[in-house]
Amino acid sequence: MRFLLPLVLLPTAAAAAEAVDCNAIVTTMAPVELTYHEADKSSVTQIFRDPSGNSVVWVKTMNGKFVGRADFAAGVLATAETSSAFAGKFKSSKINYTVEGMPKLFDRRSDLNYSTTHSSVYGDGSTDTATTTYHYKFKSAGKEAVGPCMLDVVHGESDSVNEKTGKTAHTYGIYFPQLMAGISGHTTEPVIDGIKTTFDPMALIP
């Protein structure tokens, strides 16, 4: 439950809520929330890092109808859980990944071919295992403004193919080495709308 503060206090409270600690983002393992959009689709990602190089990344999209979390070991995807507002197979899933060809803490500043095999268990009890091969191309890197903060930013693109179905995809990626995480778009490179260091952590949809 949220409580209303007296009107005279609202400007100060709002300003405090919007403050971003750029120094903490760069020099500590402070959690970070990014909001971004691709065309008319808005998304939010929350990144929780630790000094070992491991991280947990949450994503909320589809107007809040989909929430997922992914666990990375030294920057390599290891497991994930998804949840949604829908019934049946895609209500939820638990996924284990085996990644081959990607080095630990890969900084995305070079081309790379790698593959990811996922083993999924869906909400209706059905299962699936498939391997996707990726061809990543490095495009550019430098310091860029992300909200009020100047961060290292790497741009790249990937072509992928699902070896089981033959389905192909092209994605546009933005990677933040200091955050050990990135965002991607399927039709164009996503646009960042904001960054926060203070926020309410996400949770899976029941």
PDB file of C-alpha atoms in Angstrom:
ATOM      1  CA  MET A   1       0.000   0.000   0.000  1.00  0.00           C
ATOM      2  CA  ARG A   2       1.255   3.503  -0.852  1.00  0.00           C
ATOM      3  CA  PHE A   3       0.529   6.444   1.425  1.00  0.00           C
ATOM      4  CA  LEU A   4      -0.038  10.016   0.252  1.00  0.00           C
ATOM      5  CA  LEU A   5       2.313  12.614   1.690  1.00  0.00           C
ATOM      6  CA  PRO A   6       1.205  16.175   2.443  1.00  0.00           C
ATOM      7  CA  LEU A   7       1.218  18.228  -0.735  1.00  0.00           C
ATOM      8  CA  VAL A   8       4.045  20.464   0.473  1.00  0.00           C
ATOM      9  CA  LEU A   9       6.373  17.455   0.636  1.00  0.00           C
ATOM     10  CA  LEU A  10       5.608  15.996  -2.779  1.00  0.00           C
ATOM     11  CA  PRO A  11       8.182  17.935  -4.884  1.00  0.00           C
ATOM     12  CA  THR A  12      11.050  16.975  -2.537  1.00  0.00           C
ATOM     13  CA  ALA A  13       9.972  13.316  -2.403  1.00  0.00           C
ATOM     14  CA  ALA A  14       9.589  13.119  -6.162  1.00  0.00           C
ATOM     15  CA  ALA A  15      13.017  14.658  -6.738  1.00  0.00           C
ATOM     16  CA  ALA A  16      14.601  12.171  -4.334  1.00  0.00           C
ATOM     17  CA  ALA A  17      12.856   9.259  -6.038  1.00  0.00           C
ATOM     18  CA  GLU A  18      14.232  10.320  -9.445  1.00  0.00           C
ATOM     19  CA  ALA A  19      17.838  10.832  -8.307  1.00  0.00           C
ATOM     20  CA  VAL A  20      20.337   8.568 -10.084  1.00  0.00           C
ATOM     21  CA  ASP A  21      23.685   7.718  -8.493  1.00  0.00           C
ATOM     22  CA  CYS A  22      25.863   7.535 -11.615  1.00  0.00           C
ATOM     23  CA  ASN A  23      29.015   7.019  -9.565  1.00  0.00           C
ATOM     24  CA  ALA A  24      27.487   3.971  -7.852  1.00  0.00           C
ATOM     25  CA  ILE A  25      26.508   2.519 -11.227  1.00  0.00           C
ATOM     26  CA  VAL A  26      30.097   2.715 -12.493  1.00  0.00           C
ATOM     27  CA  THR A  27      32.135   1.991  -9.350  1.00  0.00           C
ATOM     28  CA  THR A  28      29.938  -0.364  -7.288  1.00  0.00           C
ATOM     29  CA  MET A  29      27.593  -3.297  -7.780  1.00  0.00           C
ATOM     30  CA  ALA A  30      24.491  -1.137  -7.166  1.00  0.00           C
ATOM     31  CA  PRO A  31      21.313  -2.555  -8.754  1.00  0.00           C
ATOM     32  CA  VAL A  32      20.195  -0.725 -11.890  1.00  0.00           C
ATOM     33  CA  GLU A  33      16.868  -0.407 -13.683  1.00  0.00           C
ATOM     34  CA  LEU A  34      16.648   0.515 -17.373  1.00  0.00           C
ATOM     35  CA  THR A  35      13.487   1.436 -19.250  1.00  0.00           C
ATOM     36  CA  TYR A  36      13.531   1.303 -23.036  1.00  0.00           C
ATOM     37  CA  HIS A  37      11.335   0.854 -26.081  1.00  0.00           C
ATOM     38  CA  GLU A  38      11.369  -0.647 -29.559  1.00  0.00           C
ATOM     39  CA  ALA A  39       8.769   0.963 -31.833  1.00  0.00           C
ATOM     40  CA  ASP A  40       5.637   1.037 -29.619  1.00  0.00           C
ATOM     41  CA  LYS A  41       6.726  -1.784 -27.273  1.00  0.00           C
ATOM     42  CA  SER A  42       8.038  -0.645 -23.887  1.00  0.00           C
ATOM     43  CA  SER A  43      10.138  -2.817 -21.575  1.00  0.00           C
ATOM     44  CA  VAL A  44      11.871  -2.588 -18.213  1.00  0.00           C
ATOM     45  CA  THR A  45      14.963  -4.511 -17.133  1.00  0.00           C
ATOM     46  CA  GLN A  46      16.481  -4.721 -13.664  1.00  0.00           C
ATOM     47  CA  ILE A  47      20.112  -5.802 -13.222  1.00  0.00           C
ATOM     48  CA  PHE A  48      21.576  -7.194 -10.013  1.00  0.00           C
ATOM     49  CA  ARG A  49      25.362  -7.688 -10.152  1.00  0.00           C
ATOM     50  CA  ASP A  50      27.952  -9.158  -7.834  1.00  0.00           C
ATOM     51  CA  PRO A  51      31.770  -8.833  -7.773  1.00  0.00           C
ATOM     52  CA  SER A  52      32.266 -12.416  -9.006  1.00  0.00           C
ATOM     53  CA  GLY A  53      30.868 -11.453 -12.387  1.00  0.00           C
ATOM     54  CA  ASN A  54      27.564 -13.256 -11.849  1.00  0.00           C
ATOM     55  CA  SER A  55      24.296 -11.412 -12.301  1.00  0.00           C
ATOM     56  CA  VAL A  56      20.525 -11.738 -12.238  1.00  0.00           C
ATOM     57  CA  VAL A  57      18.540  -9.860 -14.884  1.00  0.00           C
ATOM     58  CA  TRP A  58      14.780  -9.293 -14.746  1.00  0.00           C
ATOM     59  CA  VAL A  59      12.625  -8.176 -17.681  1.00  0.00           C
ATOM     60  CA  LYS A  60       9.037  -6.927 -17.778  1.00  0.00           C
ATOM     61  CA  THR A  61       7.332  -6.353 -21.121  1.00  0.00           C
ATOM     62  CA  MET A  62       4.037  -6.743 -23.021  1.00  0.00           C
ATOM     63  CA  ASN A  63       2.397  -4.066 -20.827  1.00  0.00           C
ATOM     64  CA  GLY A  64       3.340  -5.997 -17.721  1.00  0.00           C
ATOM     65  CA  LYS A  65       1.848  -9.270 -18.988  1.00  0.00           C
ATOM     66  CA  PHE A  66       5.264 -10.976 -19.145  1.00  0.00           C
ATOM     67  CA  VAL A  67       7.950 -11.074 -16.451  1.00  0.00           C
ATOM     68  CA  GLY A  68      11.089 -13.175 -16.621  1.00  0.00           C
ATOM     69  CA  ARG A  69      14.382 -13.556 -14.798  1.00  0.00           C
ATOM     70  CA  ALA A  70      17.678 -14.897 -16.082  1.00  0.00           C
ATOM     71  CA  ASP A  71      20.763 -16.007 -14.148  1.00  0.00           C
ATOM     72  CA  PHE A  72      24.195 -15.407 -15.674  1.00  0.00           C
ATOM     73  CA  ALA A  73      27.416 -17.087 -14.508  1.00  0.00           C
ATOM     74  CA  ALA A  74      30.391 -14.883 -15.437  1.00  0.00           C
ATOM     75  CA  GLY A  75      28.243 -13.281 -18.127  1.00  0.00           C
ATOM     76  CA  VAL A  76      27.072 -16.575 -19.657  1.00  0.00           C
ATOM     77  CA  LEU A  77      23.367 -17.412 -19.549  1.00  0.00           C
ATOM     78  CA  ALA A  78      22.737 -20.375 -17.224  1.00  0.00           C
ATOM     79  CA  THR A  79      19.049 -20.580 -16.205  1.00  0.00           C
ATOM     80  CA  ALA A  80      15.828 -18.629 -16.611  1.00  0.00           C
ATOM     81  CA  GLU A  81      12.245 -18.516 -15.430  1.00  0.00           C
ATOM     82  CA  THR A  82       9.328 -16.837 -17.198  1.00  0.00           C
ATOM     83  CA  SER A  83       5.804 -15.974 -16.146  1.00  0.00           C
ATOM     84  CA  SER A  84       2.874 -14.386 -17.927  1.00  0.00           C
ATOM     85  CA  ALA A  85      -0.752 -13.357 -17.584  1.00  0.00           C
ATOM     86  CA  PHE A  86      -1.741 -16.051 -20.082  1.00  0.00           C
ATOM     87  CA  ALA A  87      -3.063 -19.563 -19.475  1.00  0.00           C
ATOM     88  CA  GLY A  88      -1.696 -22.869 -20.732  1.00  0.00           C
ATOM     89  CA  LYS A  89       1.756 -23.648 -22.015  1.00  0.00           C
ATOM     90  CA  PHE A  90       3.145 -20.127 -21.837  1.00  0.00           C
ATOM     91  CA  LYS A  91       1.826 -19.313 -18.374  1.00  0.00           C
ATOM     92  CA  SER A  92       5.307 -20.122 -17.101  1.00  0.00           C
ATOM     93  CA  SER A  93       8.536 -21.895 -17.944  1.00  0.00           C
ATOM     94  CA  LYS A  94      11.798 -22.998 -16.387  1.00  0.00           C
ATOM     95  CA  ILE A  95      14.810 -23.185 -18.665  1.00  0.00           C
ATOM     96  CA  ASN A  96      18.351 -24.529 -18.393  1.00  0.00           C
ATOM     97  CA  TYR A  97      20.971 -23.387 -20.897  1.00  0.00           C
ATOM     98  CA  THR A  98      24.207 -24.843 -22.218  1.00  0.00           C
ATOM     99  CA  VAL A  99      26.265 -22.245 -24.063  1.00  0.00           C
ATOM    100  CA  GLU A 100      29.180 -23.245 -26.279  1.00  0.00           C
ATOM    101  CA  GLY A 101      31.695 -20.903 -27.867  1.00  0.00           C
ATOM    102  CA  MET A 102      31.103 -17.832 -25.687  1.00  0.00           C
ATOM    103  CA  PRO A 103      33.966 -16.854 -23.348  1.00  0.00           C
ATOM    104  CA  LYS A 104      33.255 -15.764 -19.779  1.00  0.00           C
ATOM    105  CA  LEU A 105      32.538 -12.042 -19.380  1.00  0.00           C
ATOM    106  CA  PHE A 106      32.466 -11.559 -23.166  1.00  0.00           C
ATOM    107  CA  ASP A 107      32.547  -7.782 -23.741  1.00  0.00           C
ATOM    108  CA  ARG A 108      30.871  -7.839 -27.204  1.00  0.00           C
ATOM    109  CA  ARG A 109      33.720  -5.866 -28.771  1.00  0.00           C
ATOM    110  CA  SER A 110      34.554  -8.571 -31.334  1.00  0.00           C
ATOM    111  CA  ASP A 111      32.676 -10.854 -33.717  1.00  0.00           C
ATOM    112  CA  LEU A 112      31.686 -14.243 -32.313  1.00  0.00           C
ATOM    113  CA  ASN A 113      29.962 -17.448 -33.378  1.00  0.00           C
ATOM    114  CA  TYR A 114      28.394 -19.453 -30.552  1.00  0.00           C
ATOM    115  CA  SER A 115      25.451 -21.726 -29.772  1.00  0.00           C
ATOM    116  CA  THR A 116      22.904 -22.023 -26.992  1.00  0.00           C
ATOM    117  CA  THR A 117      20.996 -25.209 -26.168  1.00  0.00           C
ATOM    118  CA  HIS A 118      17.917 -24.708 -24.014  1.00  0.00           C
ATOM    119  CA  SER A 119      15.923 -27.353 -22.140  1.00  0.00           C
ATOM    120  CA  SER A 120      12.519 -25.951 -21.185  1.00  0.00           C
ATOM    121  CA  VAL A 121       9.643 -27.131 -19.004  1.00  0.00           C
ATOM    122  CA  TYR A 122       6.448 -25.165 -19.654  1.00  0.00           C
ATOM    123  CA  GLY A 123       3.464 -24.372 -17.480  1.00  0.00           C
ATOM    124  CA  ASP A 124       1.364 -27.195 -18.902  1.00  0.00           C
ATOM    125  CA  GLY A 125       4.088 -29.769 -18.245  1.00  0.00           C
ATOM    126  CA  SER A 126       5.279 -29.994 -21.848  1.00  0.00           C
ATOM    127  CA  THR A 127       8.994 -29.864 -22.602  1.00  0.00           C
ATOM    128  CA  ASP A 128      11.280 -28.768 -25.403  1.00  0.00           C
ATOM    129  CA  THR A 129      14.977 -28.938 -26.194  1.00  0.00           C
ATOM    130  CA  ALA A 130      16.582 -27.062 -29.061  1.00  0.00           C
ATOM    131  CA  THR A 131      19.862 -25.469 -30.095  1.00  0.00           C
ATOM    132  CA  THR A 132      20.174 -21.989 -31.573  1.00  0.00           C
ATOM    133  CA  THR A 133      23.318 -20.882 -33.380  1.00  0.00           C
ATOM    134  CA  TYR A 134      24.281 -17.201 -33.255  1.00  0.00           C
ATOM    135  CA  HIS A 135      26.521 -15.132 -35.514  1.00  0.00           C
ATOM    136  CA  TYR A 136      27.305 -11.927 -33.616  1.00  0.00           C
ATOM    137  CA  LYS A 137      28.793  -8.882 -35.354  1.00  0.00           C
ATOM    138  CA  PHE A 138      30.421  -6.050 -33.406  1.00  0.00           C
ATOM    139  CA  LYS A 139      29.426  -2.605 -34.714  1.00  0.00           C
ATOM    140  CA  SER A 140      30.765   0.133 -32.438  1.00  0.00           C
ATOM    141  CA  ALA A 141      31.734   1.031 -28.867  1.00  0.00           C
ATOM    142  CA  GLY A 142      32.266   4.185 -26.831  1.00  0.00           C
ATOM    143  CA  LYS A 143      31.076   6.376 -24.000  1.00  0.00           C
ATOM    144  CA  GLU A 144      27.440   7.419 -24.347  1.00  0.00           C
ATOM    145  CA  ALA A 145      24.840   9.233 -22.271  1.00  0.00           C
ATOM    146  CA  VAL A 146      22.379   6.854 -20.614  1.00  0.00           C
ATOM    147  CA  GLY A 147      19.994   9.192 -18.861  1.00  0.00           C
ATOM    148  CA  PRO A 148      22.250  11.509 -16.802  1.00  0.00           C
ATOM    149  CA  CYS A 149      25.129   8.978 -16.743  1.00  0.00           C
ATOM    150  CA  MET A 150      28.028   8.466 -19.148  1.00  0.00           C
ATOM    151  CA  LEU A 151      28.493   4.711 -19.579  1.00  0.00           C
ATOM    152  CA  ASP A 152      30.460   2.338 -21.795  1.00  0.00           C
ATOM    153  CA  VAL A 153      28.113   1.179 -24.548  1.00  0.00           C
ATOM    154  CA  VAL A 154      28.679  -1.518 -27.204  1.00  0.00           C
ATOM    155  CA  HIS A 155      26.474  -1.881 -30.281  1.00  0.00           C
ATOM    156  CA  GLY A 156      26.162  -5.139 -32.198  1.00  0.00           C
ATOM    157  CA  GLU A 157      23.838  -7.263 -34.301  1.00  0.00           C
ATOM    158  CA  SER A 158      23.164 -11.005 -34.387  1.00  0.00           C
ATOM    159  CA  ASP A 159      21.773 -13.455 -36.897  1.00  0.00           C
ATOM    160  CA  SER A 160      20.469 -16.680 -35.393  1.00  0.00           C
ATOM    161  CA  VAL A 161      18.918 -19.937 -36.525  1.00  0.00           C
ATOM    162  CA  ASN A 162      17.030 -22.521 -34.494  1.00  0.00           C
ATOM    163  CA  GLU A 163      18.582 -25.812 -35.586  1.00  0.00           C
ATOM    164  CA  LYS A 164      15.370 -27.715 -34.757  1.00  0.00           C
ATOM    165  CA  THR A 165      12.786 -25.545 -36.538  1.00  0.00           C
ATOM    166  CA  GLY A 166      14.970 -23.674 -39.010  1.00  0.00           C
ATOM    167  CA  LYS A 167      13.511 -20.371 -37.791  1.00  0.00           C
ATOM    168  CA  THR A 168      15.851 -17.415 -38.284  1.00  0.00           C
ATOM    169  CA  ALA A 169      16.009 -14.064 -36.508  1.00  0.00           C
ATOM    170  CA  HIS A 170      17.972 -10.833 -36.642  1.00  0.00           C
ATOM    171  CA  THR A 171      18.474  -8.797 -33.474  1.00  0.00           C
ATOM    172  CA  TYR A 172      19.981  -5.414 -32.662  1.00  0.00           C
ATOM    173  CA  GLY A 173      21.804  -5.324 -29.348  1.00  0.00           C
ATOM    174  CA  ILE A 174      23.100  -2.719 -26.930  1.00  0.00           C
ATOM    175  CA  TYR A 175      25.484  -4.030 -24.267  1.00  0.00           C
ATOM    176  CA  PHE A 176      26.672  -2.201 -21.151  1.00  0.00           C
ATOM    177  CA  PRO A 177      29.980  -3.722 -19.944  1.00  0.00           C
ATOM    178  CA  GLN A 178      29.821  -1.931 -16.588  1.00  0.00           C
ATOM    179  CA  LEU A 179      26.345  -3.378 -15.974  1.00  0.00           C
ATOM    180  CA  MET A 180      27.275  -6.831 -17.340  1.00  0.00           C
ATOM    181  CA  ALA A 181      23.959  -6.822 -19.215  1.00  0.00           C
ATOM    182  CA  GLY A 182      22.335  -5.699 -22.424  1.00  0.00           C
ATOM    183  CA  ILE A 183      19.046  -5.088 -24.212  1.00  0.00           C
ATOM    184  CA  SER A 184      17.936  -6.047 -27.714  1.00  0.00           C
ATOM    185  CA  GLY A 185      15.356  -5.336 -30.380  1.00  0.00           C
ATOM    186  CA  HIS A 186      14.033  -7.335 -33.323  1.00  0.00           C
ATOM    187  CA  THR A 187      12.957  -4.555 -35.698  1.00  0.00           C
ATOM    188  CA  THR A 188      15.406  -1.835 -34.754  1.00  0.00           C
ATOM    189  CA  GLU A 189      17.878  -0.937 -32.043  1.00  0.00           C
ATOM    190  CA  PRO A 190      16.007  -0.211 -28.799  1.00  0.00           C
ATOM    191  CA  VAL A 191      15.858   3.341 -27.436  1.00  0.00           C
ATOM    192  CA  ILE A 192      16.686   3.916 -23.763  1.00  0.00           C
ATOM    193  CA  ASP A 193      14.103   5.995 -21.913  1.00  0.00           C
ATOM    194  CA  GLY A 194      15.565   6.099 -18.403  1.00  0.00           C
ATOM    195  CA  ILE A 195      17.882   4.668 -15.773  1.00  0.00           C
ATOM    196  CA  LYS A 196      17.404   4.312 -12.008  1.00  0.00           C
ATOM    197  CA  THR A 197      19.332   3.110  -8.997  1.00  0.00           C
ATOM    198  CA  THR A 198      16.293   3.152  -6.671  1.00  0.00           C
ATOM    199  CA  PHE A 199      13.287   1.022  -7.594  1.00  0.00           C
ATOM    200  CA  ASP A 200      10.940  -1.760  -6.482  1.00  0.00           C
ATOM    201  CA  PRO A 201      12.328  -5.211  -7.446  1.00  0.00           C
ATOM    202  CA  MET A 202      10.257  -7.249  -9.888  1.00  0.00           C
ATOM    203  CA  ALA A 203       8.588 -10.543  -9.050  1.00  0.00           C
ATOM    204  CA  LEU A 204       7.245 -13.349 -11.209  1.00  0.00           C
ATOM    205  CA  ILE A 205       3.539 -13.209 -12.066  1.00  0.00           C
ATOM    206  CA  PRO A 206       1.648 -15.729  -9.845  1.00  0.00           C
TER     207      PRO A 206
END
